[in-house]
XYZ file of C-alpha atoms in Angstrom:
117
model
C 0.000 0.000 0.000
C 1.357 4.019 -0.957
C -1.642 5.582 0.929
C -4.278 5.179 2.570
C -6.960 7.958 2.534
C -10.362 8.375 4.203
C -12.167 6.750 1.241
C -9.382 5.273 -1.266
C -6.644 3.271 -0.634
C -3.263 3.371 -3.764
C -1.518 0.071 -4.207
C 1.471 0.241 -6.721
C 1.798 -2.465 -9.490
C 4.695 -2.138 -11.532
C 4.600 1.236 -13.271
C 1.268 1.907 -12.769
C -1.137 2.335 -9.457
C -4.160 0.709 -8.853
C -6.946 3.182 -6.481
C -9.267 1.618 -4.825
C -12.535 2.885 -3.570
C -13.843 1.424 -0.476
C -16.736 1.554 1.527
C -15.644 3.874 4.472
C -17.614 6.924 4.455
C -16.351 10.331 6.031
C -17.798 13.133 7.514
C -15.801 16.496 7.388
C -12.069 14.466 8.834
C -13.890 11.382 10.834
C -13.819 8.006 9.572
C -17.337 6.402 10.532
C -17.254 3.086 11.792
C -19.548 1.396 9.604
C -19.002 1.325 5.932
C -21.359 1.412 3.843
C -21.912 -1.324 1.238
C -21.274 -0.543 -2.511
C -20.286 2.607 -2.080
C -16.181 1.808 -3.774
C -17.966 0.628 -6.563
C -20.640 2.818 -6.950
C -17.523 5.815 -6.386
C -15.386 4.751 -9.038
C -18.229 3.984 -11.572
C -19.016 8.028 -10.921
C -15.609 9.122 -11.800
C -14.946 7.049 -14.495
C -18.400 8.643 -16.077
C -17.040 11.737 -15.353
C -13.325 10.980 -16.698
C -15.156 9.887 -20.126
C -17.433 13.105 -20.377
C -13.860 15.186 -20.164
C -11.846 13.152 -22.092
C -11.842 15.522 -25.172
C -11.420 18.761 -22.826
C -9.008 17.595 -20.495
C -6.086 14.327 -20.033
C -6.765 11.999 -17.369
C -4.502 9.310 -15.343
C -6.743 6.959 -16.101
C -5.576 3.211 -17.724
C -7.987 0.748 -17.306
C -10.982 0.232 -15.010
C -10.592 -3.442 -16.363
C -6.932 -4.300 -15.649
C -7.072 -4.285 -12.048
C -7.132 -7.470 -9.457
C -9.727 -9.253 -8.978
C -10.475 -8.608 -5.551
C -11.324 -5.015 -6.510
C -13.251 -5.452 -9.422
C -16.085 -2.893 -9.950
C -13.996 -0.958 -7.214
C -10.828 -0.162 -8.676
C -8.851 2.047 -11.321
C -5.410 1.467 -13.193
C -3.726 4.408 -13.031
C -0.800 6.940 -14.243
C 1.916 7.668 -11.622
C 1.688 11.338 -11.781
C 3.123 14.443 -9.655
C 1.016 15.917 -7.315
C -0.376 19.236 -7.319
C -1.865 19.121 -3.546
C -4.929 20.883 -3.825
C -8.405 19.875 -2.191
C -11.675 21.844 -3.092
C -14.416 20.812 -0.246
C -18.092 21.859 -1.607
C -20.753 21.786 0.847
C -24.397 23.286 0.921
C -23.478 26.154 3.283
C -23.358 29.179 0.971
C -26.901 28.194 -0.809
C -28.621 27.722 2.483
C -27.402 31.043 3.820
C -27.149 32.932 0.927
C -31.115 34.049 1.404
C -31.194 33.296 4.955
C -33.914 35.985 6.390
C -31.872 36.273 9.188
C -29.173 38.198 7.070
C -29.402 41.598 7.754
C -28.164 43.374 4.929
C -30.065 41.122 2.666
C -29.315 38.001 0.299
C -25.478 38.206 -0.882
C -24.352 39.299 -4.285
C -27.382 39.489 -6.695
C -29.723 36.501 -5.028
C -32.752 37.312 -5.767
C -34.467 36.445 -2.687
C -37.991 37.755 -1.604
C -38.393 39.882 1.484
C -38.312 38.751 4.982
């Protein structure tokens, strides 16, 4: 094992690295005890959508979802040993749910067109 993260774990194999989705589920930086079933697979079937909706705009480390052990099949991704750029975007429903909050008091941010009160 290279890493293990709060959802994926990186094995290397030869050149390449396998990443492998598992069914740990995390909330803000805590672990939760009890996984929940699926969820690798239903993880990396989302991002390899994703990584074949962008594959015209943008290059991905992507090899094979195919070529992987068989232990983590549906779960896992062959991938490119790449350099990291360390950069992690977390999106959560704050800014929507405040944005036109009536207890703001100067009113909805930017140009949210909110109704009064």
């Amino acid at each position: 094992m290279v890493h293990s993260g709060k959802v994926r774990d990186l094995y290397a194999d030869g050149d390449d690295l396998i990443m492998v989705a598992s069914d740990r589920i995390s909330v803000y930086d805590v672990v939760l005890p009890t996984p929940i079933p699926d969820k690798g697979a239903i993880l990396t079937q989302l991002s390899l959508w994703w990584f074949e909706r962008l594959a015209g705009l943008v290059p991905s480390h992507v090899i094979s979802a195919t070529r992987v052990p068989a232990q983590w099949a549906g779960r896992a991704i062959r991938v490119r040993r790449l350099d990291m750029f360390g950069v992690e975007c977390i999106a959560r429903a704050i800014w929507p749910a405040t944005g036109c909050s009536p207890t703001r008091p100067r009113g909805p941010s930017r140009a949210c067109p909110c109704p009064p009160g």
